[in-house]
PDB file of C-alpha atoms in Angstrom:
ATOM      1  CA  MET A1064     -12.234   9.274  24.339  1.00 63.00           C
ATOM      2  CA  ALA A1065      -9.679  11.580  24.784  1.00 70.00           C
ATOM      3  CA  VAL A1066      -9.188  13.816  28.060  1.00 77.00           C
ATOM      4  CA  PRO A1067     -11.120  16.893  27.778  1.00 77.00           C
ATOM      5  CA  GLN A1068      -9.437  20.040  27.702  1.00 79.00           C
ATOM      6  CA  ILE A1069     -11.210  22.771  30.244  1.00 82.00           C
ATOM      7  CA  VAL A1070     -10.513  26.420  30.100  1.00 78.00           C
ATOM      8  CA  ASP A1071     -11.498  28.404  32.487  1.00 79.00           C
ATOM      9  CA  ARG A1072     -12.673  31.624  30.709  1.00 73.00           C
ATOM     10  CA  GLN A1073     -12.035  33.849  33.903  1.00 73.00           C
ATOM     11  CA  ALA A1074      -8.414  33.279  34.806  1.00 75.00           C
ATOM     12  CA  GLY A1075      -5.533  34.816  33.670  1.00 67.00           C
ATOM     13  CA  PHE A1076      -7.312  36.370  30.857  1.00 64.00           C
ATOM     14  CA  TYR A1077      -9.466  39.253  29.721  1.00 66.00           C
ATOM     15  CA  ASP A1078     -12.691  38.424  28.480  1.00 62.00           C
ATOM     16  CA  PRO A1079     -14.682  40.779  26.690  1.00 68.00           C
ATOM     17  CA  ASN A1080     -18.057  38.591  26.916  1.00 66.00           C
ATOM     18  CA  ALA A1081     -17.820  38.102  30.643  1.00 62.00           C
ATOM     19  CA  ASN A1082     -21.944  37.240  30.435  1.00 65.00           C
ATOM     20  CA  GLN A1083     -21.046  33.850  28.876  1.00 70.00           C
ATOM     21  CA  LEU A1084     -20.493  30.776  30.716  1.00 72.00           C
ATOM     22  CA  ARG A1085     -17.173  30.859  32.449  1.00 74.00           C
ATOM     23  CA  TYR A1086     -15.870  27.298  31.371  1.00 78.00           C
ATOM     24  CA  THR A1087     -15.635  25.705  28.249  1.00 78.00           C
ATOM     25  CA  ALA A1088     -14.532  21.882  27.606  1.00 80.00           C
ATOM     26  CA  SER A1089     -13.285  20.138  24.461  1.00 79.00           C
ATOM     27  CA  SER A1090     -12.703  16.577  23.627  1.00 79.00           C
ATOM     28  CA  THR A1091     -12.195  13.986  20.987  1.00 78.00           C
ATOM     29  CA  VAL A1092     -13.859  10.808  20.293  1.00 79.00           C
ATOM     30  CA  THR A1093     -12.714   7.967  18.159  1.00 82.00           C
ATOM     31  CA  VAL A1094     -15.371   5.544  17.567  1.00 84.00           C
ATOM     32  CA  TYR A1095     -13.742   2.053  15.794  1.00 86.00           C
ATOM     33  CA  SER A1096     -16.390  -0.163  14.045  1.00 88.00           C
ATOM     34  CA  SER A1097     -17.562  -2.348  11.403  1.00 88.00           C
ATOM     35  CA  ASN A1098     -21.243  -1.100  11.841  1.00 90.00           C
ATOM     36  CA  VAL A1099     -21.404   1.396   9.451  1.00 88.00           C
ATOM     37  CA  ASP A1100     -25.084   2.279   9.582  1.00 89.00           C
ATOM     38  CA  LEU A1101     -24.748   2.321  13.601  1.00 91.00           C
ATOM     39  CA  VAL A1102     -22.463   5.129  13.423  1.00 87.00           C
ATOM     40  CA  HIS A1103     -23.736   7.377  11.041  1.00 84.00           C
ATOM     41  CA  GLN A1104     -26.845   7.016  12.881  1.00 87.00           C
ATOM     42  CA  ALA A1105     -25.021   8.027  16.295  1.00 86.00           C
ATOM     43  CA  MET A1106     -23.567  10.980  14.466  1.00 83.00           C
ATOM     44  CA  ALA A1107     -27.095  12.149  13.247  1.00 82.00           C
ATOM     45  CA  LYS A1108     -28.198  12.427  16.373  1.00 84.00           C
ATOM     46  CA  LEU A1109     -25.159  14.830  17.738  1.00 80.00           C
ATOM     47  CA  LEU A1110     -27.679  17.153  16.430  1.00 79.00           C
ATOM     48  CA  GLU A1111     -29.888  16.379  19.505  1.00 84.00           C
ATOM     49  CA  LEU A1112     -26.938  17.518  21.732  1.00 82.00           C
ATOM     50  CA  SER A1113     -26.969  20.979  20.332  1.00 78.00           C
ATOM     51  CA  LYS A1114     -30.663  21.641  21.520  1.00 82.00           C
ATOM     52  CA  THR A1115     -29.640  21.046  25.126  1.00 84.00           C
ATOM     53  CA  GLY A1116     -26.880  23.606  24.649  1.00 78.00           C
ATOM     54  CA  ILE A1117     -24.105  21.651  23.724  1.00 79.00           C
ATOM     55  CA  ALA A1118     -22.055  22.770  20.775  1.00 75.00           C
ATOM     56  CA  ILE A1119     -20.252  20.505  18.280  1.00 75.00           C
ATOM     57  CA  ALA A1120     -17.898  21.085  16.084  1.00 70.00           C
ATOM     58  CA  GLY A1121     -14.220  19.584  14.419  1.00 64.00           C
ATOM     59  CA  GLN A1122     -11.165  21.039  15.755  1.00 62.00           C
ATOM     60  CA  ASP A1123      -9.895  21.762  12.433  1.00 64.00           C
ATOM     61  CA  TYR A1124     -11.596  23.741   9.760  1.00 60.00           C
ATOM     62  CA  ASP A1125     -11.775  20.613   7.769  1.00 62.00           C
ATOM     63  CA  SER A1126     -12.530  18.486  10.219  1.00 67.00           C
ATOM     64  CA  LYS A1127     -14.839  15.911   9.508  1.00 75.00           C
ATOM     65  CA  PRO A1128     -15.644  11.936   9.860  1.00 80.00           C
ATOM     66  CA  GLU A1129     -13.398   9.169   8.663  1.00 84.00           C
ATOM     67  CA  PHE A1130     -14.478   6.265   7.179  1.00 89.00           C
ATOM     68  CA  ILE A1131     -11.873   3.420   6.168  1.00 90.00           C
ATOM     69  CA  PHE A1132     -12.717   0.450   3.787  1.00 90.00           C
ATOM     70  CA  SER A1133     -11.213  -2.828   4.724  1.00 90.00           C
ATOM     71  CA  GLY A1134     -12.854  -5.573   2.682  1.00 91.00           C
ATOM     72  CA  LEU A1135     -10.693  -5.151  -0.651  1.00 92.00           C
ATOM     73  CA  ASN A1136      -9.756  -8.742  -0.481  1.00 93.00           C
ATOM     74  CA  GLU A1137     -13.765  -9.908  -0.812  1.00 94.00           C
ATOM     75  CA  LEU A1138     -13.978  -7.918  -3.831  1.00 93.00           C
ATOM     76  CA  LYS A1139     -10.574  -8.392  -5.777  1.00 92.00           C
ATOM     77  CA  PRO A1140     -11.423 -11.767  -7.363  1.00 92.00           C
ATOM     78  CA  ASP A1141     -15.346 -10.422  -8.987  1.00 93.00           C
ATOM     79  CA  MET A1142     -13.820  -7.036  -9.839  1.00 92.00           C
ATOM     80  CA  ILE A1143     -10.469  -8.251 -11.919  1.00 90.00           C
ATOM     81  CA  GLU A1144     -12.987 -10.941 -13.577  1.00 91.00           C
ATOM     82  CA  GLU A1145     -15.186  -7.898 -14.542  1.00 92.00           C
ATOM     83  CA  ALA A1146     -12.062  -5.859 -15.723  1.00 91.00           C
ATOM     84  CA  THR A1147     -10.955  -8.934 -17.764  1.00 91.00           C
ATOM     85  CA  ARG A1148     -14.257  -9.285 -19.239  1.00 93.00           C
ATOM     86  CA  ASN A1149     -14.636  -5.401 -20.109  1.00 93.00           C
ATOM     87  CA  ALA A1150     -11.361  -5.828 -21.332  1.00 93.00           C
ATOM     88  CA  ARG A1151     -12.234  -8.516 -23.842  1.00 94.00           C
ATOM     89  CA  GLU A1152     -15.318  -6.664 -25.185  1.00 95.00           C
ATOM     90  CA  VAL A1153     -13.144  -3.308 -25.895  1.00 94.00           C
ATOM     91  CA  ALA A1154     -10.336  -5.469 -27.644  1.00 95.00           C
ATOM     92  CA  THR A1155     -13.265  -7.284 -29.570  1.00 95.00           C
ATOM     93  CA  LYS A1156     -14.242  -4.324 -30.911  1.00 95.00           C
ATOM     94  CA  PHE A1157     -10.630  -2.737 -31.381  1.00 92.00           C
ATOM     95  CA  ALA A1158     -10.201  -6.098 -33.683  1.00 94.00           C
ATOM     96  CA  ALA A1159     -13.795  -5.646 -35.664  1.00 94.00           C
ATOM     97  CA  ASP A1160     -12.655  -2.363 -36.619  1.00 93.00           C
ATOM     98  CA  SER A1161      -9.605  -3.409 -37.793  1.00 92.00           C
ATOM     99  CA  ASP A1162     -10.700  -6.340 -39.513  1.00 93.00           C
ATOM    100  CA  SER A1163      -8.803  -8.736 -37.485  1.00 94.00           C
ATOM    101  CA  LYS A1164      -9.799 -11.367 -35.133  1.00 94.00           C
ATOM    102  CA  LEU A1165      -9.182 -11.217 -31.374  1.00 94.00           C
ATOM    103  CA  GLY A1166      -6.797 -13.873 -30.315  1.00 94.00           C
ATOM    104  CA  LYS A1167      -5.612 -15.172 -27.068  1.00 93.00           C
ATOM    105  CA  ILE A1168      -4.114 -13.261 -24.001  1.00 93.00           C
ATOM    106  CA  LYS A1169      -0.685 -12.124 -24.647  1.00 95.00           C
ATOM    107  CA  MET A1170       0.140 -10.306 -21.257  1.00 95.00           C
ATOM    108  CA  ALA A1171      -2.121  -9.165 -18.716  1.00 92.00           C
ATOM    109  CA  SER A1172      -1.515  -7.530 -15.360  1.00 91.00           C
ATOM    110  CA  GLN A1173      -3.707  -6.696 -12.347  1.00 84.00           C
ATOM    111  CA  GLY A1174      -2.877  -2.798 -11.924  1.00 79.00           C
ATOM    112  CA  GLN A1175      -3.655  -0.892  -8.798  1.00 86.00           C
ATOM    113  CA  PHE A1176      -6.626  -1.033  -6.969  1.00 92.00           C
ATOM    114  CA  SER A1177      -7.713   2.407  -5.566  1.00 94.00           C
ATOM    115  CA  ILE A1178     -10.473   3.304  -2.667  1.00 95.00           C
ATOM    116  CA  THR A1179     -11.478   7.125  -2.554  1.00 95.00           C
ATOM    117  CA  ASP A1180     -14.992   8.482  -1.181  1.00 93.00           C
ATOM    118  CA  ARG A1181     -17.976   8.626  -3.399  1.00 93.00           C
ATOM    119  CA  ASP A1182     -18.110  12.284  -2.539  1.00 92.00           C
ATOM    120  CA  SER A1183     -17.443  14.735   0.311  1.00 86.00           C
ATOM    121  CA  ASN A1184     -20.568  14.669   1.719  1.00 86.00           C
ATOM    122  CA  THR A1185     -20.864  10.534   1.794  1.00 87.00           C
ATOM    123  CA  PRO A1186     -17.579   9.419   3.179  1.00 88.00           C
ATOM    124  CA  TYR A1187     -19.303   6.307   4.316  1.00 88.00           C
ATOM    125  CA  ILE A1188     -19.900   5.254   0.990  1.00 92.00           C
ATOM    126  CA  LYS A1189     -16.588   4.488  -1.292  1.00 94.00           C
ATOM    127  CA  LYS A1190     -15.737   3.968  -4.966  1.00 95.00           C
ATOM    128  CA  VAL A1191     -13.612   0.957  -5.379  1.00 95.00           C
ATOM    129  CA  ARG A1192     -11.738   0.610  -8.949  1.00 94.00           C
ATOM    130  CA  VAL A1193      -9.043  -1.070 -10.097  1.00 92.00           C
ATOM    131  CA  VAL A1194      -7.023  -0.867 -13.731  1.00 90.00           C
ATOM    132  CA  ALA A1195      -6.153  -3.812 -15.182  1.00 90.00           C
ATOM    133  CA  THR A1196      -3.601  -3.678 -18.535  1.00 92.00           C
ATOM    134  CA  VAL A1197      -4.425  -6.823 -21.213  1.00 93.00           C
ATOM    135  CA  ASP A1198      -2.803  -7.371 -24.080  1.00 95.00           C
ATOM    136  CA  TYR A1199      -4.207  -9.468 -26.800  1.00 94.00           C
ATOM    137  CA  TYR A1200      -2.797 -11.003 -29.846  1.00 94.00           C
ATOM    138  CA  LEU A1201      -4.679  -9.914 -33.235  1.00 92.00           C
ATOM    139  CA  SER A1202      -4.827 -12.336 -35.987  1.00 89.00           C
ATOM    140  CA  ASP A1203      -6.047 -11.217 -40.311  1.00 84.00           C
TER     141      ASP A1203
END
């Protein structure tokens, strides 16, 4: 948690809203956890603070939580297997459409993995994608 920034609204500048509270404080809280569900539940409870008069706001206009996915190495083998299987299915269809027979793999490359948020409203749900390139031999 960052050191709170305290502002005295009556010290050194004119405040046209003198009826408001004199002091305001702001602080940034950073949470690192592998328990995404617990963090998500804690975020939902922030609304309870607003009922007590504590305002919750991001520092920047587009301030939002960031969830980092670190389990790619566990997913890689299954994703490569699925990508290779899908490539074979597509290649088989191409071969059949051209009256050819699908042969062995000529060349294959893993390509690049990408990890993105599913959408802007659920940054804790990720899309993990891999692009694999597989070239096959074809015979007539």
